[in-house]
Coordinates of C-alpha atoms in Angstrom, one line a residue:
X1 CA 0.0 0.0 0.0
X2 CA 2.8 2.4 0.8
X3 CA 4.4 1.6 -2.5
X4 CA 1.3 2.8 -4.4
X5 CA 1.1 6.0 -2.3
X6 CA 4.8 6.7 -2.9
X7 CA 4.3 6.0 -6.6
X8 CA 1.4 8.4 -6.7
X9 CA 3.3 11.1 -4.9
X10 CA 6.4 10.8 -7.1
X11 CA 4.9 10.0 -10.6
X12 CA 1.9 12.3 -10.8
X13 CA 3.9 15.5 -10.3
X14 CA 6.5 14.4 -12.8
X15 CA 3.9 13.5 -15.4
X16 CA 2.1 16.8 -14.7
X17 CA 5.2 18.8 -15.3
X18 CA 6.1 16.9 -18.5
X19 CA 2.5 17.4 -19.8
X20 CA 2.7 21.1 -19.2
X21 CA 6.1 21.4 -20.9
X22 CA 4.9 19.5 -24.0
X23 CA 1.6 21.5 -24.1
X24 CA 3.5 24.8 -24.2
X25 CA 5.2 23.7 -27.4
X26 CA 1.9 22.8 -29.1
X27 CA 0.2 26.2 -28.5
X28 CA -0.1 28.2 -31.6
X29 CA -0.9 31.9 -31.6
X30 CA -1.8 34.4 -34.3
X31 CA -0.3 37.8 -34.3
X32 CA -1.8 41.2 -35.2
X33 CA 0.4 42.8 -37.8
X34 CA -1.4 46.0 -38.7
X35 CA -4.6 48.0 -38.6
X36 CA -6.1 50.5 -40.9
X37 CA -9.2 51.7 -42.6
X38 CA -10.6 52.7 -46.0
X39 CA -13.9 53.3 -47.6
X40 CA -16.5 52.5 -45.0
X41 CA -14.5 49.7 -43.3
X42 CA -11.6 49.1 -41.0
X43 CA -9.4 46.1 -40.8
X44 CA -6.9 44.1 -38.8
X45 CA -4.3 42.1 -40.6
X46 CA -3.3 38.9 -38.7
X47 CA -0.6 36.3 -39.4
X48 CA -0.1 32.8 -38.2
X49 CA 2.7 32.2 -35.7
X50 CA 5.0 31.1 -38.4
X51 CA 4.1 33.9 -40.9
X52 CA 3.1 31.3 -43.5
X53 CA -0.4 32.8 -44.0
X54 CA -2.2 36.0 -43.4
X55 CA -5.9 36.9 -42.9
X56 CA -8.0 40.0 -42.6
X57 CA -10.7 40.8 -40.0
X58 CA -13.0 43.5 -41.4
X59 CA -15.6 45.7 -39.6
X60 CA -17.9 48.4 -40.7
X61 CA -16.3 51.7 -39.7
X62 CA -19.4 52.3 -37.5
X63 CA -19.0 49.0 -35.6
X64 CA -17.9 49.0 -32.0
X65 CA -14.2 48.2 -31.5
X66 CA -15.2 45.2 -29.3
X67 CA -17.7 43.7 -31.8
X68 CA -17.0 40.6 -33.8
X69 CA -15.7 41.2 -37.3
X70 CA -18.2 41.5 -40.1
X71 CA -16.0 39.5 -42.5
X72 CA -12.9 37.4 -42.1
X73 CA -10.9 36.6 -45.2
X74 CA -7.9 34.3 -45.0
X75 CA -5.1 32.4 -46.5
X76 CA -3.2 35.2 -48.2
X77 CA 0.4 34.5 -48.9
X78 CA 1.7 37.9 -48.0
X79 CA 0.8 41.1 -46.2
X80 CA 0.8 42.9 -49.6
X81 CA -1.7 40.4 -51.1
X82 CA -4.0 40.9 -48.1
X83 CA -3.8 44.7 -48.1
X84 CA -4.3 44.8 -51.9
X85 CA -7.4 42.7 -51.4
X86 CA -8.8 45.1 -48.8
X87 CA -7.9 48.2 -50.9
X88 CA -9.6 46.7 -54.0
X89 CA -12.7 45.2 -52.4
X90 CA -13.5 47.4 -49.4
X91 CA -11.5 50.7 -49.5
X92 CA -12.8 51.5 -53.0
X93 CA -9.4 52.3 -54.3
X94 CA -8.6 52.1 -58.0
X95 CA -5.2 50.3 -58.1
X96 CA -3.5 48.7 -61.1
X97 CA -3.6 45.4 -59.1
X98 CA -7.4 45.6 -58.7
X99 CA -9.4 43.4 -61.1
X100 CA -11.7 45.4 -63.4

């Protein structure tokens, strides 16, 4: 019986620490790269933790800062591609990159 209690006291804390250490390596976070506005909208440009992909969160310019985004567009390969998309589709800019 004492062996089982000793085992519980020794093994459980070790397993808990190992689990926490391995979990911290698995957590992925997205990062806010920039914010801006144009037309009647404002945006936040986010990237994945490894900068392999970017996405936009878009709100009406009248929306509360704490509200959920009206649109989310993702999987851009670069910040330029994402911002060009915003400029062409929401900011009403006439750029050479915009489809006609």
